[in-house]
Amino acid sequence: MLNHWSFKRRVAALVFAALAGLVVMTATSAVRTKNEIESARRDALRTAVESAYSIAAGYQAQALAGTMSTEAAQQAATAAIKASRYGGPEGKSDYFYVFGMDGVGVMHPIKAEWTGKPMMDAIKHGQGRSLVRDLVDQLKASPDGRAFVPTEFPRPGQTTPVPKLQYVMELKGWNWLVGSGLYMDDVDAQVRRALMGEALLGVALLLAIGGLGALVARSVLRQLGGEPAEAMAVMQEVANGNLAIEQRPRPVGSLMDGLQKMTASLRDTVGQVRTSTDSITTASSEIATGNAD
């Protein structure tokens, strides 16, 4: 099929293939970048909750060792976790919470009124689901006492629920779940920002490839004096002995111009040979006639 395409069409196909490759690379890069950002967000959330869990586990160990009472240890643990912050756009804006596995509020740094109250079905998220119940159910189903739980909550000052990923860990013995959540709705915005530079670079490369392709096509066609198929057709006619083939004017110095001049020179040479042959034939005839006389 490619043999029937013009040279310009082949160059255009090459540029189009480069464009298609760029689109595929951009799409692949977008997926990979999104996965990397989400993975980094999940890792940050897990690491932060593990640190809060470690605080509670440390005080639990002191209570088990008898260096402080269980009540004092729990108060100290909730006070330390309540004051802890991590992440966020400014660096330290995300918080931790603690609920009992029975749904009772233990500590929430913003909602102090939840402490000691049954919260199993009191906090709704997404399409009316119960937050604490989802957290408890996911922990009970987890083999290692830790779980990621996707939820939806409006950002502060807004009313539209957006994705917020929760990570919780169960502190056995105290019957606690320690957790935190990070909004995930800005992941796409981060992906767009990350891809913006790549897209600009890709467009620049595409323009460079297109411009280079156009220059190459123009240069080659100028050197040839036309499409390669035209040159092949003329050469085939000459090879078949057709020296009378008519050609349109070609750029001076091009292959087709040289072929045109070669054809004209061959035509002249053949004409001279034919004239000489006719002269020899006439002279031979005259000599024969003279000999006969």
mmCIF file of C-alpha atoms in Angstrom, residues 13-254:
data_model
loop_
_atom_site.group_PDB
_atom_site.id
_atom_site.type_symbol
_atom_site.label_atom_id
_atom_site.label_comp_id
_atom_site.label_asym_id
_atom_site.label_seq_id
_atom_site.Cartn_x
_atom_site.Cartn_y
_atom_site.Cartn_z
ATOM 1 C CA ALA A 13 2.111 9.601 7.785
ATOM 2 C CA LEU A 14 5.429 9.716 9.624
ATOM 3 C CA VAL A 15 4.451 12.955 11.371
ATOM 4 C CA PHE A 16 1.027 11.507 12.213
ATOM 5 C CA ALA A 17 2.685 8.403 13.671
ATOM 6 C CA ALA A 18 4.861 10.676 15.829
ATOM 7 C CA LEU A 19 1.722 12.527 16.971
ATOM 8 C CA ALA A 20 -0.045 9.250 17.811
ATOM 9 C CA GLY A 21 3.013 8.086 19.734
ATOM 10 C CA LEU A 22 3.078 11.373 21.641
ATOM 11 C CA VAL A 23 -0.608 11.027 22.545
ATOM 12 C CA VAL A 24 -0.086 7.451 23.759
ATOM 13 C CA MET A 25 2.973 8.482 25.779
ATOM 14 C CA THR A 26 1.059 11.404 27.318
ATOM 15 C CA ALA A 27 -1.882 9.183 28.254
ATOM 16 C CA THR A 28 0.445 6.553 29.718
ATOM 17 C CA SER A 29 2.354 9.215 31.598
ATOM 18 C CA ALA A 30 -0.912 10.636 32.965
ATOM 19 C CA VAL A 31 -1.975 7.256 34.323
ATOM 20 C CA ARG A 32 1.484 6.581 35.760
ATOM 21 C CA THR A 33 1.703 10.050 37.319
ATOM 22 C CA LYS A 34 -1.748 9.722 38.870
ATOM 23 C CA ASN A 35 -0.868 6.323 40.310
ATOM 24 C CA GLU A 36 2.387 7.678 41.703
ATOM 25 C CA ILE A 37 0.678 10.686 43.319
ATOM 26 C CA GLU A 38 -2.066 8.508 44.792
ATOM 27 C CA SER A 39 0.506 6.016 46.041
ATOM 28 C CA ALA A 40 2.529 8.812 47.633
ATOM 29 C CA ARG A 41 -0.624 10.183 49.268
ATOM 30 C CA ARG A 42 -1.539 6.746 50.618
ATOM 31 C CA ASP A 43 2.009 6.223 51.920
ATOM 32 C CA ALA A 44 1.981 9.608 53.657
ATOM 33 C CA LEU A 45 -1.393 8.848 55.254
ATOM 34 C CA ARG A 46 -0.316 5.395 56.395
ATOM 35 C CA THR A 47 2.961 6.694 57.836
ATOM 36 C CA ALA A 48 1.179 9.477 59.724
ATOM 37 C CA VAL A 49 -1.411 7.133 61.253
ATOM 38 C CA GLU A 50 1.305 4.667 62.201
ATOM 39 C CA SER A 51 3.066 7.444 64.121
ATOM 40 C CA ALA A 52 -0.139 8.301 66.018
ATOM 41 C CA TYR A 53 -0.742 4.617 66.659
ATOM 42 C CA SER A 54 2.802 4.318 68.008
ATOM 43 C CA ILE A 55 2.071 7.104 70.511
ATOM 44 C CA ALA A 56 -0.983 5.275 71.816
ATOM 45 C CA ALA A 57 0.820 1.929 71.818
ATOM 46 C CA GLY A 58 3.682 3.485 73.796
ATOM 47 C CA TYR A 59 1.354 4.696 76.536
ATOM 48 C CA GLN A 60 -0.443 1.351 76.490
ATOM 49 C CA ALA A 61 2.879 -0.370 77.078
ATOM 50 C CA GLN A 62 3.536 1.885 80.079
ATOM 51 C CA ALA A 63 0.120 0.990 81.496
ATOM 52 C CA LEU A 64 0.802 -2.701 81.024
ATOM 53 C CA ALA A 65 4.186 -2.254 82.707
ATOM 54 C CA GLY A 66 2.493 -0.626 85.699
ATOM 55 C CA THR A 67 4.349 2.686 85.452
ATOM 56 C CA MET A 68 1.017 4.513 85.060
ATOM 57 C CA SER A 69 -2.633 3.645 85.330
ATOM 58 C CA THR A 70 -4.669 2.712 82.256
ATOM 59 C CA GLU A 71 -6.848 5.789 82.658
ATOM 60 C CA ALA A 72 -3.833 8.103 82.915
ATOM 61 C CA ALA A 73 -2.167 6.397 79.980
ATOM 62 C CA GLN A 74 -5.277 6.802 77.833
ATOM 63 C CA GLN A 75 -5.617 10.456 78.776
ATOM 64 C CA ALA A 76 -1.961 11.098 77.982
ATOM 65 C CA ALA A 77 -2.255 9.224 74.669
ATOM 66 C CA THR A 78 -5.355 11.116 73.525
ATOM 67 C CA ALA A 79 -3.793 14.437 74.568
ATOM 68 C CA ALA A 80 -0.627 13.701 72.576
ATOM 69 C CA ILE A 81 -2.517 12.497 69.508
ATOM 70 C CA LYS A 82 -4.913 15.452 69.707
ATOM 71 C CA ALA A 83 -2.006 17.891 69.514
ATOM 72 C CA SER A 84 -0.331 16.075 66.605
ATOM 73 C CA ARG A 85 -0.570 17.421 63.061
ATOM 74 C CA TYR A 86 0.958 16.462 59.718
ATOM 75 C CA GLY A 87 0.877 17.130 55.973
ATOM 76 C CA GLY A 88 -1.455 19.634 54.402
ATOM 77 C CA PRO A 89 -0.689 22.487 51.957
ATOM 78 C CA GLU A 90 1.038 24.464 54.681
ATOM 79 C CA GLY A 91 2.732 21.432 56.132
ATOM 80 C CA LYS A 92 0.809 20.814 59.398
ATOM 81 C CA SER A 93 -2.957 20.938 58.928
ATOM 82 C CA ASP A 94 -4.201 17.330 58.988
ATOM 83 C CA TYR A 95 -5.249 15.713 62.256
ATOM 84 C CA PHE A 96 -5.945 12.323 63.850
ATOM 85 C CA TYR A 97 -9.039 10.915 65.551
ATOM 86 C CA VAL A 98 -9.750 8.027 67.914
ATOM 87 C CA PHE A 99 -12.963 6.039 68.215
ATOM 88 C CA GLY A 100 -13.770 2.917 70.171
ATOM 89 C CA MET A 101 -14.416 -0.250 68.208
ATOM 90 C CA ASP A 102 -17.911 -0.064 69.751
ATOM 91 C CA GLY A 103 -18.472 3.300 68.008
ATOM 92 C CA VAL A 104 -18.026 5.527 71.077
ATOM 93 C CA GLY A 105 -16.099 8.752 70.489
ATOM 94 C CA VAL A 106 -12.736 8.831 72.243
ATOM 95 C CA MET A 107 -10.986 11.870 70.785
ATOM 96 C CA HIS A 108 -11.517 14.279 67.906
ATOM 97 C CA PRO A 109 -9.472 17.494 67.960
ATOM 98 C CA ILE A 110 -12.201 19.533 66.238
ATOM 99 C CA LYS A 111 -15.371 17.869 67.528
ATOM 100 C CA ALA A 112 -14.760 17.663 71.290
ATOM 101 C CA GLU A 113 -18.497 17.129 71.859
ATOM 102 C CA TRP A 114 -18.230 13.653 70.328
ATOM 103 C CA THR A 115 -16.127 12.364 73.237
ATOM 104 C CA GLY A 116 -17.922 9.643 75.174
ATOM 105 C CA LYS A 117 -20.955 9.623 72.861
ATOM 106 C CA PRO A 118 -22.145 6.732 70.660
ATOM 107 C CA MET A 119 -21.077 7.733 67.153
ATOM 108 C CA MET A 120 -21.514 4.459 65.243
ATOM 109 C CA ASP A 121 -24.251 5.875 62.981
ATOM 110 C CA ALA A 122 -24.021 9.562 63.891
ATOM 111 C CA ILE A 123 -21.524 10.680 61.240
ATOM 112 C CA LYS A 124 -22.681 10.356 57.638
ATOM 113 C CA HIS A 125 -20.579 10.515 54.499
ATOM 114 C CA GLY A 126 -21.074 10.061 50.776
ATOM 115 C CA GLN A 127 -24.538 8.712 50.005
ATOM 116 C CA GLY A 128 -25.679 8.621 53.630
ATOM 117 C CA ARG A 129 -23.269 5.919 54.794
ATOM 118 C CA SER A 130 -22.173 5.753 58.434
ATOM 119 C CA LEU A 131 -18.515 6.703 58.747
ATOM 120 C CA VAL A 132 -17.624 5.030 62.043
ATOM 121 C CA ARG A 133 -19.517 1.866 61.119
ATOM 122 C CA ASP A 134 -17.591 1.652 57.826
ATOM 123 C CA LEU A 135 -14.292 2.140 59.669
ATOM 124 C CA VAL A 136 -15.120 -0.524 62.254
ATOM 125 C CA ASP A 137 -16.402 -2.994 59.642
ATOM 126 C CA GLN A 138 -13.277 -2.582 57.499
ATOM 127 C CA LEU A 139 -11.024 -3.112 60.515
ATOM 128 C CA LYS A 140 -12.921 -6.222 61.594
ATOM 129 C CA ALA A 141 -12.584 -7.614 58.066
ATOM 130 C CA SER A 142 -8.872 -6.788 57.901
ATOM 131 C CA PRO A 143 -6.434 -9.602 58.734
ATOM 132 C CA ASP A 144 -3.814 -7.234 60.152
ATOM 133 C CA GLY A 145 -5.935 -4.673 61.976
ATOM 134 C CA ARG A 146 -5.418 -1.845 59.488
ATOM 135 C CA ALA A 147 -7.408 -0.648 56.499
ATOM 136 C CA PHE A 148 -7.864 2.070 53.878
ATOM 137 C CA VAL A 149 -11.471 3.251 53.717
ATOM 138 C CA PRO A 150 -12.660 5.513 50.873
ATOM 139 C CA THR A 151 -15.180 8.134 52.032
ATOM 140 C CA GLU A 152 -16.658 11.406 50.792
ATOM 141 C CA PHE A 153 -16.820 14.650 52.757
ATOM 142 C CA PRO A 154 -17.112 18.323 51.788
ATOM 143 C CA ARG A 155 -13.980 20.369 52.227
ATOM 144 C CA PRO A 156 -14.142 23.030 54.952
ATOM 145 C CA GLY A 157 -16.374 25.882 53.815
ATOM 146 C CA GLN A 158 -17.914 23.812 50.994
ATOM 147 C CA THR A 159 -21.049 21.678 50.659
ATOM 148 C CA THR A 160 -20.197 19.269 47.840
ATOM 149 C CA PRO A 161 -18.774 15.921 49.035
ATOM 150 C CA VAL A 162 -15.391 15.030 47.537
ATOM 151 C CA PRO A 163 -13.270 11.881 47.882
ATOM 152 C CA LYS A 164 -11.438 11.585 51.195
ATOM 153 C CA LEU A 165 -9.351 8.525 51.945
ATOM 154 C CA GLN A 166 -9.287 7.289 55.551
ATOM 155 C CA TYR A 167 -6.646 5.019 57.081
ATOM 156 C CA VAL A 168 -7.322 3.343 60.418
ATOM 157 C CA MET A 169 -5.475 0.979 62.746
ATOM 158 C CA GLU A 170 -6.903 -1.070 65.591
ATOM 159 C CA LEU A 171 -5.234 -0.808 68.988
ATOM 160 C CA LYS A 172 -6.151 -4.074 70.604
ATOM 161 C CA GLY A 173 -6.433 -4.132 74.371
ATOM 162 C CA TRP A 174 -7.850 -0.648 74.522
ATOM 163 C CA ASN A 175 -10.431 -1.424 71.825
ATOM 164 C CA TRP A 176 -9.490 1.741 69.929
ATOM 165 C CA LEU A 177 -9.256 2.616 66.291
ATOM 166 C CA VAL A 178 -6.757 5.356 65.471
ATOM 167 C CA GLY A 179 -7.098 7.018 62.096
ATOM 168 C CA SER A 180 -6.900 10.029 59.840
ATOM 169 C CA GLY A 181 -8.077 11.067 56.383
ATOM 170 C CA LEU A 182 -6.737 12.961 53.379
ATOM 171 C CA TYR A 183 -8.746 14.607 50.624
ATOM 172 C CA MET A 184 -8.063 13.076 47.214
ATOM 173 C CA ASP A 185 -9.989 15.443 44.935
ATOM 174 C CA ASP A 186 -6.869 17.479 44.164
ATOM 175 C CA VAL A 187 -4.997 14.511 42.707
ATOM 176 C CA ASP A 188 -6.265 15.264 39.195
ATOM 177 C CA ALA A 189 -5.141 18.880 39.548
ATOM 178 C CA GLN A 190 -1.682 17.706 40.582
ATOM 179 C CA VAL A 191 -1.609 15.350 37.609
ATOM 180 C CA ARG A 192 -2.532 18.206 35.274
ATOM 181 C CA ARG A 193 0.230 20.364 36.701
ATOM 182 C CA ALA A 194 2.731 17.530 36.436
ATOM 183 C CA LEU A 195 1.741 16.828 32.840
ATOM 184 C CA MET A 196 1.692 20.457 31.753
ATOM 185 C CA GLY A 197 5.457 20.570 31.359
ATOM 186 C CA GLU A 198 5.477 17.238 29.556
ATOM 187 C CA ALA A 199 2.673 18.381 27.248
ATOM 188 C CA LEU A 200 4.499 21.590 26.366
ATOM 189 C CA LEU A 201 7.669 19.627 25.668
ATOM 190 C CA GLY A 202 5.676 17.154 23.571
ATOM 191 C CA VAL A 203 4.088 19.945 21.511
ATOM 192 C CA ALA A 204 7.509 21.493 20.945
ATOM 193 C CA LEU A 205 8.893 18.137 19.816
ATOM 194 C CA LEU A 206 5.889 17.580 17.550
ATOM 195 C CA LEU A 207 6.318 20.989 15.951
ATOM 196 C CA ALA A 208 10.007 20.264 15.485
ATOM 197 C CA ILE A 209 9.261 16.873 13.905
ATOM 198 C CA GLY A 210 6.576 18.373 11.664
ATOM 199 C CA GLY A 211 8.813 21.240 10.592
ATOM 200 C CA LEU A 212 11.742 18.919 9.948
ATOM 201 C CA GLY A 213 9.493 16.567 7.986
ATOM 202 C CA ALA A 214 8.228 19.438 5.840
ATOM 203 C CA LEU A 215 11.788 20.659 5.198
ATOM 204 C CA VAL A 216 12.986 17.165 4.314
ATOM 205 C CA ALA A 217 10.022 16.577 1.988
ATOM 206 C CA ARG A 218 10.523 19.937 0.295
ATOM 207 C CA SER A 219 14.267 19.404 -0.068
ATOM 208 C CA VAL A 220 13.940 15.875 -1.456
ATOM 209 C CA LEU A 221 11.147 16.804 -3.871
ATOM 210 C CA ARG A 222 13.169 19.794 -5.043
ATOM 211 C CA GLN A 223 16.204 17.584 -5.665
ATOM 212 C CA LEU A 224 14.045 15.058 -7.480
ATOM 213 C CA GLY A 225 12.039 17.671 -9.359
ATOM 214 C CA GLY A 226 8.792 15.858 -8.548
ATOM 215 C CA GLU A 227 7.428 12.755 -6.960
ATOM 216 C CA PRO A 228 9.729 9.695 -7.054
ATOM 217 C CA ALA A 229 6.947 7.814 -8.848
ATOM 218 C CA GLU A 230 7.081 10.347 -11.696
ATOM 219 C CA ALA A 231 10.832 9.869 -12.078
ATOM 220 C CA MET A 232 10.398 6.085 -12.138
ATOM 221 C CA ALA A 233 7.684 6.355 -14.806
ATOM 222 C CA VAL A 234 9.859 8.543 -17.059
ATOM 223 C CA MET A 235 12.867 6.264 -16.637
ATOM 224 C CA GLN A 236 10.696 3.239 -17.490
ATOM 225 C CA GLU A 237 9.494 4.935 -20.694
ATOM 226 C CA VAL A 238 13.072 5.766 -21.676
ATOM 227 C CA ALA A 239 14.153 2.196 -20.909
ATOM 228 C CA ASN A 240 11.371 0.987 -23.198
ATOM 229 C CA GLY A 241 12.770 3.150 -26.016
ATOM 230 C CA ASN A 242 10.234 5.973 -25.843
ATOM 231 C CA LEU A 243 12.468 9.018 -26.239
ATOM 232 C CA ALA A 244 9.584 11.205 -27.365
ATOM 233 C CA ILE A 245 8.009 11.356 -23.935
ATOM 234 C CA GLU A 246 6.904 14.852 -23.044
ATOM 235 C CA GLN A 247 7.849 16.291 -19.622
ATOM 236 C CA ARG A 248 6.774 19.491 -17.953
ATOM 237 C CA PRO A 249 9.486 21.969 -16.909
ATOM 238 C CA ARG A 250 11.368 20.905 -13.808
ATOM 239 C CA PRO A 251 13.550 22.835 -11.299
ATOM 240 C CA VAL A 252 17.018 23.419 -12.692
ATOM 241 C CA GLY A 253 19.553 20.960 -11.281
ATOM 242 C CA SER A 254 16.929 18.441 -10.171
#
